[in-house]
């Protein structure tokens, strides 16, 4: 047995097929909406990534040195590579820029994960012209998930600006501690920090309520009522209204305490959940702040999903071809032509070049094919029910 | 149906008592026998080894759970900590022979290369790293106090309630790392998807905590 380094995986079998189908659906959807593929380098210069990532993420980067002596890391985040690329390869008048990608990322795993590498699909829209672009990206994301058979996935939507806004009167070190407690999900610590601080009543009231603001669209009203006349959630409200108009209203949960690990988000943010899995499939949001760090003005939105998690829940997860096509007594040319007619009609099949009919059938049964056909006479056998049907 | 994971062993009775006082279904919890899953009036209880509880919640198998603060810190799982029940309160400490005390009160370089025996390698690593000290961590599964006595380690990192075991082994507390107690935690997904139910259970447990003797 030849093993891989600890934390590394080969994707094969049905999972790889499902991942490939999901990747194809995703790229096909986004490319037809003008998102251009992006294939980032596996190595990124440490100096380009270091200042843009929070310490908790930095400590998980896998650092390497190139033979040219340049300190690098294996890419731990494709958004960063994409934004750096777009900032340096396109003039401002070429915006908005739309890209999509499907590639591996590499990071020291955080519990409960053990893998050093994972597959990510994602899209970025930079230099957008308004709220429509947010909705475009989210609706395309939902549409991709639908195409993969994940029609029950849910977007948990929040806003990364809400907490910093409520923490404005708090000194920076304390505000960072409070924000950290909430993003780590430590509510006793969060409330205890609030108790100990001298925060104006107006802001304290908002901060005390934020962890409780989770639920349907009505949460937006409750959230805004706390701000007495201000509309800090108007962006989120617009997104929810548009997605509802598009028929996705039942797939949105609002969570105004939502925070994402990467600190560069600066507007609406979201996580994607399937009811069939306890862990998030991925997420994303608005990251204008990252753009400005990279020297670009404007607004941007993006997301990334774990392709393996998505594939393992998708309709493609059991995806071997259902049909085994036996060549019978045909020559390879004739057999391939007849099989080609079937694939041309959208069927997916696997050829069997076994010499005898029985050995081909036995192989089909052992390998779990549901249907078998003899290309020479058109016989079709339903292996589950063992009945003959005309081809 | 809402699923709640409960740690077996020492803290089970405290968690079960909180559930009873909170008015949640608990008739069968009083005598679970050998059952590992108990269903009562719309709630499924999973009885799991304490160190496995965060995993059940992290993967979303359980919506909520009771877990010790030490176990949560050691697991590093991304969970939402909803409530500190203050039950089973104790401290995570670094302890060792009194002769070691001066090294802990001096410059951080004094701690470099120190051998630390512990059941909590992750907590120990985070703690000493945060102090800038690189130590040699020995992961033991029990009788940690023996390690300095037998020359296996210089000191230990462990939980302490009364300190009697430390004293019996001629060890003293050198530094307190943090305090821990029984916590109510939830999965991030369940918190988002089922917040009204989760909030109601948290409220009931919070009321029960107020009445429960420490």
PDB file of N, CA and C in Angstrom, chain A residues 291-349:
ATOM      1  N   UNK A 291     -10.639  45.139  -1.232  1.00  0.00           N
ATOM      2  CA  UNK A 291     -10.313  45.850  -2.474  1.00  0.00           C
ATOM      3  C   UNK A 291      -9.446  47.066  -2.180  1.00  0.00           C
ATOM      4  N   UNK A 292      -9.840  47.818  -1.169  1.00  0.00           N
ATOM      5  CA  UNK A 292      -9.067  49.031  -0.884  1.00  0.00           C
ATOM      6  C   UNK A 292      -7.656  48.674  -0.412  1.00  0.00           C
ATOM      7  N   UNK A 293      -7.510  47.553   0.328  1.00  0.00           N
ATOM      8  CA  UNK A 293      -6.168  47.109   0.721  1.00  0.00           C
ATOM      9  C   UNK A 293      -5.313  46.806  -0.515  1.00  0.00           C
ATOM     10  N   UNK A 294      -5.996  46.366  -1.596  1.00  0.00           N
ATOM     11  CA  UNK A 294      -5.259  46.003  -2.812  1.00  0.00           C
ATOM     12  C   UNK A 294      -5.166  47.187  -3.772  1.00  0.00           C
ATOM     13  N   UNK A 295      -5.537  48.339  -3.299  1.00  0.00           N
ATOM     14  CA  UNK A 295      -5.407  49.544  -4.110  1.00  0.00           C
ATOM     15  C   UNK A 295      -6.536  49.767  -5.089  1.00  0.00           C
ATOM     16  N   UNK A 296      -7.660  49.091  -4.908  1.00  0.00           N
ATOM     17  CA  UNK A 296      -8.804  49.281  -5.814  1.00  0.00           C
ATOM     18  C   UNK A 296      -9.933  49.945  -5.052  1.00  0.00           C
ATOM     19  N   UNK A 297     -10.547  50.906  -5.684  1.00  0.00           N
ATOM     20  CA  UNK A 297     -11.731  51.519  -5.083  1.00  0.00           C
ATOM     21  C   UNK A 297     -12.950  50.769  -5.577  1.00  0.00           C
ATOM     22  N   UNK A 298     -14.010  50.764  -4.794  1.00  0.00           N
ATOM     23  CA  UNK A 298     -15.252  50.160  -5.278  1.00  0.00           C
ATOM     24  C   UNK A 298     -15.718  49.041  -4.372  1.00  0.00           C
ATOM     25  N   UNK A 299     -16.652  48.291  -4.911  1.00  0.00           N
ATOM     26  CA  UNK A 299     -17.280  47.268  -4.085  1.00  0.00           C
ATOM     27  C   UNK A 299     -17.148  45.902  -4.738  1.00  0.00           C
ATOM     28  N   UNK A 300     -17.180  44.873  -3.908  1.00  0.00           N
ATOM     29  CA  UNK A 300     -16.991  43.525  -4.433  1.00  0.00           C
ATOM     30  C   UNK A 300     -17.782  42.518  -3.614  1.00  0.00           C
ATOM     31  N   UNK A 301     -18.111  41.428  -4.258  1.00  0.00           N
ATOM     32  CA  UNK A 301     -18.899  40.370  -3.609  1.00  0.00           C
ATOM     33  C   UNK A 301     -18.354  39.033  -4.096  1.00  0.00           C
ATOM     34  N   UNK A 302     -18.282  38.067  -3.223  1.00  0.00           N
ATOM     35  CA  UNK A 302     -17.812  36.761  -3.667  1.00  0.00           C
ATOM     36  C   UNK A 302     -18.229  35.665  -2.712  1.00  0.00           C
ATOM     37  N   UNK A 303     -18.018  34.433  -3.126  1.00  0.00           N
ATOM     38  CA  UNK A 303     -18.326  33.300  -2.246  1.00  0.00           C
ATOM     39  C   UNK A 303     -17.424  32.139  -2.608  1.00  0.00           C
ATOM     40  N   UNK A 304     -17.317  31.193  -1.711  1.00  0.00           N
ATOM     41  CA  UNK A 304     -16.602  29.944  -1.988  1.00  0.00           C
ATOM     42  C   UNK A 304     -17.330  28.810  -1.296  1.00  0.00           C
ATOM     43  N   UNK A 305     -17.405  27.674  -1.984  1.00  0.00           N
ATOM     44  CA  UNK A 305     -18.040  26.483  -1.401  1.00  0.00           C
ATOM     45  C   UNK A 305     -17.033  25.346  -1.375  1.00  0.00           C
ATOM     46  N   UNK A 306     -17.205  24.467  -0.408  1.00  0.00           N
ATOM     47  CA  UNK A 306     -16.392  23.258  -0.333  1.00  0.00           C
ATOM     48  C   UNK A 306     -16.982  22.261  -1.329  1.00  0.00           C
ATOM     49  N   UNK A 307     -16.236  22.019  -2.410  1.00  0.00           N
ATOM     50  CA  UNK A 307     -16.766  21.190  -3.499  1.00  0.00           C
ATOM     51  C   UNK A 307     -17.044  19.759  -3.029  1.00  0.00           C
ATOM     52  N   UNK A 308     -16.204  19.234  -2.169  1.00  0.00           N
ATOM     53  CA  UNK A 308     -16.390  17.854  -1.715  1.00  0.00           C
ATOM     54  C   UNK A 308     -17.662  17.736  -0.874  1.00  0.00           C
ATOM     55  N   UNK A 309     -17.879  18.725   0.018  1.00  0.00           N
ATOM     56  CA  UNK A 309     -19.088  18.693   0.855  1.00  0.00           C
ATOM     57  C   UNK A 309     -20.333  18.819  -0.027  1.00  0.00           C
ATOM     58  N   UNK A 310     -20.253  19.705  -1.020  1.00  0.00           N
ATOM     59  CA  UNK A 310     -21.390  19.899  -1.927  1.00  0.00           C
ATOM     60  C   UNK A 310     -21.668  18.608  -2.715  1.00  0.00           C
ATOM     61  N   UNK A 311     -20.590  18.002  -3.252  1.00  0.00           N
ATOM     62  CA  UNK A 311     -20.763  16.804  -4.083  1.00  0.00           C
ATOM     63  C   UNK A 311     -21.328  15.643  -3.272  1.00  0.00           C
ATOM     64  N   UNK A 312     -20.880  15.514  -2.028  1.00  0.00           N
ATOM     65  CA  UNK A 312     -21.313  14.357  -1.228  1.00  0.00           C
ATOM     66  C   UNK A 312     -22.792  14.449  -0.865  1.00  0.00           C
ATOM     67  N   UNK A 313     -23.397  15.632  -1.036  1.00  0.00           N
ATOM     68  CA  UNK A 313     -24.827  15.778  -0.755  1.00  0.00           C
ATOM     69  C   UNK A 313     -25.641  15.907  -2.046  1.00  0.00           C
ATOM     70  N   UNK A 314     -24.960  16.010  -3.175  1.00  0.00           N
ATOM     71  CA  UNK A 314     -25.642  16.343  -4.436  1.00  0.00           C
ATOM     72  C   UNK A 314     -26.354  15.139  -5.046  1.00  0.00           C
ATOM     73  N   UNK A 315     -27.113  15.412  -6.081  1.00  0.00           N
ATOM     74  CA  UNK A 315     -27.812  14.321  -6.764  1.00  0.00           C
ATOM     75  C   UNK A 315     -26.832  13.444  -7.545  1.00  0.00           C
ATOM     76  N   UNK A 316     -25.595  13.892  -7.666  1.00  0.00           N
ATOM     77  CA  UNK A 316     -24.600  13.124  -8.432  1.00  0.00           C
ATOM     78  C   UNK A 316     -23.835  12.142  -7.559  1.00  0.00           C
ATOM     79  N   UNK A 317     -24.147  12.084  -6.256  1.00  0.00           N
ATOM     80  CA  UNK A 317     -23.254  11.364  -5.342  1.00  0.00           C
ATOM     81  C   UNK A 317     -23.180   9.854  -5.601  1.00  0.00           C
ATOM     82  N   UNK A 318     -24.208   9.277  -6.235  1.00  0.00           N
ATOM     83  CA  UNK A 318     -24.127   7.843  -6.552  1.00  0.00           C
ATOM     84  C   UNK A 318     -23.824   7.632  -8.032  1.00  0.00           C
ATOM     85  N   UNK A 319     -23.112   8.610  -8.590  1.00  0.00           N
ATOM     86  CA  UNK A 319     -23.144   8.738 -10.037  1.00  0.00           C
ATOM     87  C   UNK A 319     -22.270   7.891 -10.899  1.00  0.00           C
ATOM     88  N   UNK A 320     -22.405   6.575 -10.935  1.00  0.00           N
ATOM     89  CA  UNK A 320     -21.756   5.834 -12.007  1.00  0.00           C
ATOM     90  C   UNK A 320     -22.779   5.673 -13.127  1.00  0.00           C
ATOM     91  N   UNK A 321     -22.336   5.434 -14.372  1.00  0.00           N
ATOM     92  CA  UNK A 321     -23.321   5.227 -15.442  1.00  0.00           C
ATOM     93  C   UNK A 321     -24.226   4.054 -15.092  1.00  0.00           C
ATOM     94  N   UNK A 322     -25.504   4.167 -15.426  1.00  0.00           N
ATOM     95  CA  UNK A 322     -26.436   3.081 -15.104  1.00  0.00           C
ATOM     96  C   UNK A 322     -26.345   1.955 -16.124  1.00  0.00           C
ATOM     97  N   UNK A 323     -25.805   2.277 -17.299  1.00  0.00           N
ATOM     98  CA  UNK A 323     -25.883   1.333 -18.420  1.00  0.00           C
ATOM     99  C   UNK A 323     -24.512   0.765 -18.777  1.00  0.00           C
ATOM    100  N   UNK A 324     -24.448  -0.587 -18.828  1.00  0.00           N
ATOM    101  CA  UNK A 324     -23.247  -1.210 -19.388  1.00  0.00           C
ATOM    102  C   UNK A 324     -23.599  -1.698 -20.785  1.00  0.00           C
ATOM    103  N   UNK A 325     -22.774  -1.299 -21.761  1.00  0.00           N
ATOM    104  CA  UNK A 325     -23.040  -1.684 -23.159  1.00  0.00           C
ATOM    105  C   UNK A 325     -22.022  -2.730 -23.588  1.00  0.00           C
ATOM    106  N   UNK A 326     -22.535  -3.951 -23.900  1.00  0.00           N
ATOM    107  CA  UNK A 326     -21.633  -5.052 -24.301  1.00  0.00           C
ATOM    108  C   UNK A 326     -21.471  -5.034 -25.816  1.00  0.00           C
ATOM    109  N   UNK A 327     -20.227  -5.251 -26.266  1.00  0.00           N
ATOM    110  CA  UNK A 327     -19.963  -5.150 -27.695  1.00  0.00           C
ATOM    111  C   UNK A 327     -20.522  -6.336 -28.484  1.00  0.00           C
ATOM    112  N   UNK A 328     -20.828  -7.450 -27.792  1.00  0.00           N
ATOM    113  CA  UNK A 328     -21.344  -8.630 -28.487  1.00  0.00           C
ATOM    114  C   UNK A 328     -20.349  -9.112 -29.521  1.00  0.00           C
ATOM    115  N   UNK A 329     -20.855  -9.449 -30.721  1.00  0.00           N
ATOM    116  CA  UNK A 329     -19.934  -9.935 -31.756  1.00  0.00           C
ATOM    117  C   UNK A 329     -19.546  -8.827 -32.737  1.00  0.00           C
ATOM    118  N   UNK A 330     -19.761  -7.577 -32.324  1.00  0.00           N
ATOM    119  CA  UNK A 330     -19.461  -6.455 -33.222  1.00  0.00           C
ATOM    120  C   UNK A 330     -17.969  -6.127 -33.205  1.00  0.00           C
ATOM    121  N   UNK A 331     -17.527  -5.537 -34.288  1.00  0.00           N
ATOM    122  CA  UNK A 331     -16.147  -5.034 -34.296  1.00  0.00           C
ATOM    123  C   UNK A 331     -16.102  -3.794 -33.409  1.00  0.00           C
ATOM    124  N   UNK A 332     -14.915  -3.423 -32.914  1.00  0.00           N
ATOM    125  CA  UNK A 332     -14.837  -2.213 -32.093  1.00  0.00           C
ATOM    126  C   UNK A 332     -15.452  -1.005 -32.797  1.00  0.00           C
ATOM    127  N   UNK A 333     -15.236  -0.870 -34.117  1.00  0.00           N
ATOM    128  CA  UNK A 333     -15.772   0.298 -34.834  1.00  0.00           C
ATOM    129  C   UNK A 333     -17.297   0.320 -34.758  1.00  0.00           C
ATOM    130  N   UNK A 334     -17.907  -0.868 -35.073  1.00  0.00           N
ATOM    131  CA  UNK A 334     -19.383  -0.920 -35.067  1.00  0.00           C
ATOM    132  C   UNK A 334     -19.929  -0.673 -33.649  1.00  0.00           C
ATOM    133  N   UNK A 335     -19.285  -1.334 -32.676  1.00  0.00           N
ATOM    134  CA  UNK A 335     -19.755  -1.201 -31.286  1.00  0.00           C
ATOM    135  C   UNK A 335     -19.670   0.248 -30.825  1.00  0.00           C
ATOM    136  N   UNK A 336     -18.562   0.902 -31.138  1.00  0.00           N
ATOM    137  CA  UNK A 336     -18.393   2.300 -30.695  1.00  0.00           C
ATOM    138  C   UNK A 336     -19.391   3.216 -31.394  1.00  0.00           C
ATOM    139  N   UNK A 337     -19.680   2.931 -32.662  1.00  0.00           N
ATOM    140  CA  UNK A 337     -20.654   3.763 -33.378  1.00  0.00           C
ATOM    141  C   UNK A 337     -22.042   3.630 -32.751  1.00  0.00           C
ATOM    142  N   UNK A 338     -22.429   2.362 -32.441  1.00  0.00           N
ATOM    143  CA  UNK A 338     -23.766   2.165 -31.836  1.00  0.00           C
ATOM    144  C   UNK A 338     -23.833   2.771 -30.431  1.00  0.00           C
ATOM    145  N   UNK A 339     -22.735   2.582 -29.671  1.00  0.00           N
ATOM    146  CA  UNK A 339     -22.708   3.187 -28.332  1.00  0.00           C
ATOM    147  C   UNK A 339     -22.757   4.703 -28.451  1.00  0.00           C
ATOM    148  N   UNK A 340     -22.066   5.229 -29.474  1.00  0.00           N
ATOM    149  CA  UNK A 340     -22.056   6.685 -29.694  1.00  0.00           C
ATOM    150  C   UNK A 340     -23.453   7.235 -29.954  1.00  0.00           C
ATOM    151  N   UNK A 341     -24.284   6.404 -30.640  1.00  0.00           N
ATOM    152  CA  UNK A 341     -25.673   6.857 -30.862  1.00  0.00           C
ATOM    153  C   UNK A 341     -26.398   7.031 -29.526  1.00  0.00           C
ATOM    154  N   UNK A 342     -26.126   6.116 -28.593  1.00  0.00           N
ATOM    155  CA  UNK A 342     -26.786   6.206 -27.276  1.00  0.00           C
ATOM    156  C   UNK A 342     -26.266   7.409 -26.486  1.00  0.00           C
ATOM    157  N   UNK A 343     -24.944   7.604 -26.482  1.00  0.00           N
ATOM    158  CA  UNK A 343     -24.415   8.762 -25.731  1.00  0.00           C
ATOM    159  C   UNK A 343     -24.871  10.057 -26.384  1.00  0.00           C
ATOM    160  N   UNK A 344     -25.037  10.009 -27.721  1.00  0.00           N
ATOM    161  CA  UNK A 344     -25.534  11.198 -28.437  1.00  0.00           C
ATOM    162  C   UNK A 344     -26.928  11.580 -28.002  1.00  0.00           C
ATOM    163  N   UNK A 345     -27.687  10.595 -27.487  1.00  0.00           N
ATOM    164  CA  UNK A 345     -29.047  10.883 -26.990  1.00  0.00           C
ATOM    165  C   UNK A 345     -29.026  11.282 -25.511  1.00  0.00           C
ATOM    166  N   UNK A 346     -27.813  11.473 -24.983  1.00  0.00           N
ATOM    167  CA  UNK A 346     -27.708  11.950 -23.592  1.00  0.00           C
ATOM    168  C   UNK A 346     -27.516  10.847 -22.578  1.00  0.00           C
ATOM    169  N   UNK A 347     -27.448   9.580 -23.047  1.00  0.00           N
ATOM    170  CA  UNK A 347     -27.232   8.490 -22.083  1.00  0.00           C
ATOM    171  C   UNK A 347     -25.760   8.449 -21.693  1.00  0.00           C
ATOM    172  N   UNK A 348     -25.510   7.981 -20.464  1.00  0.00           N
ATOM    173  CA  UNK A 348     -24.113   7.771 -20.119  1.00  0.00           C
ATOM    174  C   UNK A 348     -23.925   6.283 -19.892  1.00  0.00           C
ATOM    175  N   UNK A 349     -22.873   5.732 -20.436  1.00  0.00           N
ATOM    176  CA  UNK A 349     -22.698   4.272 -20.410  1.00  0.00           C
ATOM    177  C   UNK A 349     -21.235   3.931 -20.234  1.00  0.00           C
TER     178      UNK A 349
END
